[in-house]
Coordinates of C-alpha atoms in Angstrom, one line a residue:
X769 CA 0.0 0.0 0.0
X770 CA 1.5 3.5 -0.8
X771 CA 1.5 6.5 1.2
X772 CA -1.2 8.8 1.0
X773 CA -0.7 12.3 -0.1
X774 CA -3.2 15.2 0.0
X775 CA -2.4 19.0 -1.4
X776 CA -4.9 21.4 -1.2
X777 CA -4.8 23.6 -4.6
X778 CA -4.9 27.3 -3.2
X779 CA -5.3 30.3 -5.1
X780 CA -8.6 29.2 -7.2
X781 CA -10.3 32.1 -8.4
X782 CA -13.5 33.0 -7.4
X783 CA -15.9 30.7 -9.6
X784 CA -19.0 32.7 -11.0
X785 CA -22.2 31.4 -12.7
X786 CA -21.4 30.1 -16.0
X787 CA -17.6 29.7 -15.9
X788 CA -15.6 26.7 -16.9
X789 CA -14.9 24.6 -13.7
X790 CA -13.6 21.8 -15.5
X791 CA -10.6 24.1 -17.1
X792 CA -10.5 26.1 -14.0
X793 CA -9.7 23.0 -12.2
X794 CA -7.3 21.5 -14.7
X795 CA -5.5 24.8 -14.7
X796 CA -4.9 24.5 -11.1
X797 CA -3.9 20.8 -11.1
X798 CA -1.5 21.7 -13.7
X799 CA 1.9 22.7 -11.8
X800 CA 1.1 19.6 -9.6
X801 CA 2.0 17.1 -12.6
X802 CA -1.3 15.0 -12.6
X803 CA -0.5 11.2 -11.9
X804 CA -2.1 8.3 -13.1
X805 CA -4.7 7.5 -10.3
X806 CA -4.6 10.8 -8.8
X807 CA -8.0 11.8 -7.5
X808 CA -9.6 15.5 -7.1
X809 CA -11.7 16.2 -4.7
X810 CA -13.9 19.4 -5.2
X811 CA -16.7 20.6 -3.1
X812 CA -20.1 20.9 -3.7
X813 CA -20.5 25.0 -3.0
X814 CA -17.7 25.7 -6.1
X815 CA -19.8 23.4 -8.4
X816 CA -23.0 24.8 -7.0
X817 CA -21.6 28.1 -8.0
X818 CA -20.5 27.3 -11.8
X819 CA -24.2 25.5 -12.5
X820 CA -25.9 28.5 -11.1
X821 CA -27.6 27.4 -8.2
X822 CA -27.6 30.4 -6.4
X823 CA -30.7 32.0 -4.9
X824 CA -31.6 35.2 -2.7
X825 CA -31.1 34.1 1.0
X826 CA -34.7 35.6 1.5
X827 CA -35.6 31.9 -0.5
X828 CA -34.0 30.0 1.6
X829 CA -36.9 28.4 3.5
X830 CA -39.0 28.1 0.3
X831 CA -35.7 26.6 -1.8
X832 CA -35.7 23.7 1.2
X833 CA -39.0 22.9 0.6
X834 CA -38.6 22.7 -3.2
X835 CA -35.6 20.8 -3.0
X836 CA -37.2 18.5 -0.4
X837 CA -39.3 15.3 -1.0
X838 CA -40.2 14.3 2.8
X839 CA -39.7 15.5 6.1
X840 CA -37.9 13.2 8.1
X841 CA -37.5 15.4 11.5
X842 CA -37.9 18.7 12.4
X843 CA -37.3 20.0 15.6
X844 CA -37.6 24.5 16.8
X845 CA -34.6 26.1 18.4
X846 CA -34.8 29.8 19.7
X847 CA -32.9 30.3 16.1
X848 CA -36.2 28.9 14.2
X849 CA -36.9 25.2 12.8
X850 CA -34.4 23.0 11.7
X851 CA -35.6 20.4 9.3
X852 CA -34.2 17.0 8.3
X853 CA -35.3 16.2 4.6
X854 CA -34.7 13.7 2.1
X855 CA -33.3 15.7 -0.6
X856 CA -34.5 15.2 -4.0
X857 CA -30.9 12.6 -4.9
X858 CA -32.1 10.7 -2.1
X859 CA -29.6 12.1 0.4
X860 CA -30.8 12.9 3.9
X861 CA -29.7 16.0 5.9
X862 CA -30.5 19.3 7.0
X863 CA -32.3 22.1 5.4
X864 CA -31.3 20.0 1.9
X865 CA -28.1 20.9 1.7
X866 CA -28.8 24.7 1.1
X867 CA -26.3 27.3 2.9
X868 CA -24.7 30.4 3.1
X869 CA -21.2 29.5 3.9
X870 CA -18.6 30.8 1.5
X871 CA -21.3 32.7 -1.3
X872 CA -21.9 36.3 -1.5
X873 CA -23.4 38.2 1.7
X874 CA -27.3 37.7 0.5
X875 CA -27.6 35.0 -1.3
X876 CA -27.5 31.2 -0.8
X877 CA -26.8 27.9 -2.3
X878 CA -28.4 25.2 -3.6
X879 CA -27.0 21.7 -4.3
X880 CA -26.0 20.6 -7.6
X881 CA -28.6 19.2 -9.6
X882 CA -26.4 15.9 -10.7
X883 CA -23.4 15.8 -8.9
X884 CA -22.2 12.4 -10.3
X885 CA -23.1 14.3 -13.7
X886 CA -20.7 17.0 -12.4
X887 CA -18.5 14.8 -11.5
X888 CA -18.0 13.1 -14.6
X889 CA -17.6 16.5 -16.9
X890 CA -15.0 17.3 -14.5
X891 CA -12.9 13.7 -14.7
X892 CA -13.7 13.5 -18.6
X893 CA -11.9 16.8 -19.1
X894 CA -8.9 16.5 -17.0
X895 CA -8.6 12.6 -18.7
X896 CA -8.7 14.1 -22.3
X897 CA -6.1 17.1 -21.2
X898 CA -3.5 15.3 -19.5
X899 CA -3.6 11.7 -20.7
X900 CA -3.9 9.8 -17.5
X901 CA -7.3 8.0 -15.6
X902 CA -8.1 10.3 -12.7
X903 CA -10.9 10.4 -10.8
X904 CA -13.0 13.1 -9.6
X905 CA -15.2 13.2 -5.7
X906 CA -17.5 15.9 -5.0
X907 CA -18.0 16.6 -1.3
X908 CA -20.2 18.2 0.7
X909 CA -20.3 18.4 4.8
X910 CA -23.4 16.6 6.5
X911 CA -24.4 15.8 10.1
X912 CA -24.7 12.4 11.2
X913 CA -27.7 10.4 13.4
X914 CA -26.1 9.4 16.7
X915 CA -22.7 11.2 16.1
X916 CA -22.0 14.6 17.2
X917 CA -20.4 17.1 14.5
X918 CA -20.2 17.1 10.5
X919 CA -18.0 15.6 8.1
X920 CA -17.6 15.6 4.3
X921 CA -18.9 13.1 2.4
X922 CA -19.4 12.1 -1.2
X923 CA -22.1 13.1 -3.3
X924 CA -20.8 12.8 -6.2
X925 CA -18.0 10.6 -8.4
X926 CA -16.7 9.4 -11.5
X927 CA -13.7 7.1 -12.2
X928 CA -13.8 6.0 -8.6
X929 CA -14.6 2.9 -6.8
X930 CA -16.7 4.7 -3.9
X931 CA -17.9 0.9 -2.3
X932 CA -15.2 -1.4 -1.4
X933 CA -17.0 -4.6 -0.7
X934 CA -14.9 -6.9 1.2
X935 CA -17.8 -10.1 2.1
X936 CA -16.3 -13.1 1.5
X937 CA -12.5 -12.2 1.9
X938 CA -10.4 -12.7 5.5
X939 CA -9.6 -10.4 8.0
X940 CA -5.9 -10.1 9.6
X941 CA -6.9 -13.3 11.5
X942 CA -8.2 -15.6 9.1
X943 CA -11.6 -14.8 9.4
X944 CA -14.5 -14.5 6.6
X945 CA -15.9 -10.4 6.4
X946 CA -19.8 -10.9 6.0
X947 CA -20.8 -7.6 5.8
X948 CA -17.7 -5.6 5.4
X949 CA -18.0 -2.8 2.6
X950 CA -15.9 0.8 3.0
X951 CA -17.4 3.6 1.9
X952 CA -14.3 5.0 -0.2
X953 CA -15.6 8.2 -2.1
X954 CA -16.3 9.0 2.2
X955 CA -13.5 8.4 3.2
X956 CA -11.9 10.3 0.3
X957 CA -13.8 13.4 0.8
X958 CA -13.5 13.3 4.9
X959 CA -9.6 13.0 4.3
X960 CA -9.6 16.1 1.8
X961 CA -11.5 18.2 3.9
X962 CA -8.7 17.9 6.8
X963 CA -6.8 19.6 4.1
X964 CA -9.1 22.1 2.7
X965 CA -10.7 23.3 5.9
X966 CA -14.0 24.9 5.7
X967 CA -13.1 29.0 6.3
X968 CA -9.2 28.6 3.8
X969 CA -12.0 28.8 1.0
X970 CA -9.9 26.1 -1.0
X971 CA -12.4 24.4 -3.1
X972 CA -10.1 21.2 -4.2
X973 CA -7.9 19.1 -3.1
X974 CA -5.4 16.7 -4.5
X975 CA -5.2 12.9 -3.1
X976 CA -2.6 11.0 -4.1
X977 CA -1.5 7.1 -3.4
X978 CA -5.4 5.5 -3.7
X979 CA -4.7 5.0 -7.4
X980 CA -6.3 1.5 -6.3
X981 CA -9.4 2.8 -6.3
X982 CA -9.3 4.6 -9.8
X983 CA -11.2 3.0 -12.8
X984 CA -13.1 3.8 -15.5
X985 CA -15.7 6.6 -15.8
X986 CA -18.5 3.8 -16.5
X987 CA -18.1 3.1 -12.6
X988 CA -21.3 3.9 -10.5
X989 CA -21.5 7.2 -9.0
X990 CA -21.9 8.2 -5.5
X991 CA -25.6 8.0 -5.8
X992 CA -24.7 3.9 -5.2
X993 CA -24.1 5.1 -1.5
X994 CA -27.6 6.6 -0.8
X995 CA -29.2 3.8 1.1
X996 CA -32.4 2.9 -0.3
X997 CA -35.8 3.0 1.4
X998 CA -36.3 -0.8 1.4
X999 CA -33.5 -1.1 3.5
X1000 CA -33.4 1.9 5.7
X1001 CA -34.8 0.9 9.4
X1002 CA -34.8 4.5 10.0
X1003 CA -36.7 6.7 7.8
X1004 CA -38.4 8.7 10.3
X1005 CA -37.4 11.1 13.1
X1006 CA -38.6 9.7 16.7
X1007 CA -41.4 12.2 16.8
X1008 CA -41.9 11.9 13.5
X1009 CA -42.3 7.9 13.8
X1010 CA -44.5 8.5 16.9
X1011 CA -47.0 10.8 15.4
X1012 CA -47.6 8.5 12.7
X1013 CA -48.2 5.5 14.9
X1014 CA -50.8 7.5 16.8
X1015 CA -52.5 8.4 13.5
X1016 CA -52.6 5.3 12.2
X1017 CA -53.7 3.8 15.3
X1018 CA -56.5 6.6 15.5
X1019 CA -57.5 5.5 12.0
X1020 CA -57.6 2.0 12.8
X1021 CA -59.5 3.0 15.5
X1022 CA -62.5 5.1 13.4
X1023 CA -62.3 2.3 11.2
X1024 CA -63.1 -0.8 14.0
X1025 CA -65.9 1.4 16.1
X1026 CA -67.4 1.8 12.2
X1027 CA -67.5 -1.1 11.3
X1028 CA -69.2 -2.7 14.7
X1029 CA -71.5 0.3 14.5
X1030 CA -72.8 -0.7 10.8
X1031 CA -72.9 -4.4 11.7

C-alpha cells in the first residue's frame, strides 16, 4: 500500500455562474503534474456556484422545501426550525443541503442538480487534457444520526470505486468479512477536507496514493451510497415515527368502532 498524499490547490479564483470549472480545475492541477490514479476532490459549493444554483437568501426556507421530498424530522430552536429532509438525490440531511457559507453576503446555495453528472464532466476533461485515468469526488459536509459534528462526504463521483465490498475475503486473523463494505468516495472526501478546511475557501484538493481505487468513468456514482428506502430501518425522526403511529392507530380506531356500529 502507498503512502497517502493530500495537497490542497490554493489560489482558485473565485468561480461565477457560468464559468468553466472543469478548465478552471485542470489549470490549477497543472503545476502539480497529474498522476495516473490521482483523485480531485472538489466541493459541492464551487460546483454549485458554476451550475448557477444560487438564490436570494430571502428563498431560503422556500428553496428547502422545493428541494425537499419528505420530512424526516424537524425540531424548533430559539434560532427557528431546523428540518431533516430527504433531498430530491435521495440524500438525507438538513435544510437539503442549502447554505450560506462561503457565497456572497445575500444569497444562498443550492446543491448541484447531478453531482455524479458534475462529476464526470469534470474527470472527462482532466482525462482528455492530461492523458492519465483520474478520478474526480465531489464533497459536501453533512451531520450524522447518533454522532455529534459534521463531516464531508461524497455526493458525487466518477472514475472512482466509492464501495469497497470486502464479504467473503479474510480479515488479519483468518476470518471471513460478512458484511464488510468501506465507503471510499467517504472516506476520500473526509480525508480532503482535513486539508481544505471549511473557512481557507480552497475548493479542491489533490489525493494521491489510492490510485487502487481509480477505474473507468462507467463506474457507479456516489448515488450507489444513498441507502435505499427498502432497506433503511430509520426513515423517520422519533417524533416523526410517533406521530404517525398515533395516526394510524386513530384511524384503525374510526375504522373498528365503524364497522361494529354498521354491523
Amino acid at each position: 500500500m502507498s503512502d497517502l498524499e493530500l495537497v490542497a490547490l490554493r489560489g482558485i479564483r473565485e468561480v461565477r455562474p457560468g464559468d468553466d470549472l472543469p478548465g478552471i480545475l485542470a489549470d490549477a492541477l497543472a503545476p502539480h503534474g497529474p498522476r495516473e490514479g490521482d483523485i480531485l476532490v472538489v466541493t459541492s459549493k464551487v460546483v454549485s456556484k458554476a451550475e448557477g444554483r444560487v438564490r436570494p437568501a430571502d428563498e431560503r426556507e422556500q428553496a428547502i422545501t422545493e428541494e425537499s421530498v419528505r420530512l424526516v424530522a424537524s425540531r424548533a430552536h430559539p434560532g427557528g426550525i431546523t428540518r431533516i429532509v430527504e433531498h430530491r438525490t435521495g440524500l438525507v440531511l438538513a435544510a437539503a443541503g442549502v447554505d450560506a457559507s462561503n457565497t456572497d453576503d445575500g444569497t444562498i446555495l443550492l446543491l448541484p442538480i447531478d453531482s455524479d453528472a458534475s462529476a464526470l464532466a469534470i474527470a472527462t476533461h482532466l482525462r482528455e487534457r492530461f492523458g492519465v485515468a483520474l478520478g474526480v469526488v465531489v464533497s459536501d459536509t453533512l451531520g450524522r444520526a447518533w454522532r455529534v459534528g459534521q463531516t464531508d462526504v461524497a455526493i458525487g463521483a466518477a472514475g472512482v470505486r466509492v464501495l469497497e465490498p470486502l464479504a467473503g475475503q479474510l480479515d488479519a486473523g483468518g476470518r471471513p468479512l460478512v458484511v464488510t463494505a468501506p465507503a471510499i468516495a467517504d472516506e476520500i472526501a473526509a480525508a480532503a477536507d482535513l486539508v481544505a478546511g471549511k473557512a481557507d475557501g480552497v475548493p479542491a484538493v489533490l489525493v494521491r496514493g489510492l490510485g487502487r481505487h481509480v477505474g473507468d468513468l462507467t463506474e457507479p456514482g456516489a448515488s450507489r451510497l444513498v441507502r435505499r428506502s427498502g432497506d433503511d430501518m430509520f426513515r423517520l425522526g422519533s417524533d416523526e415515527a410517533y406521530r404517525a403511529g398515533r395516526e394510524a392507530g386513530r384511524i384503525e380506531g374510526i375504522a373498528e368502532a365503524g364497522g361494529r356500529h354498521g354491523g
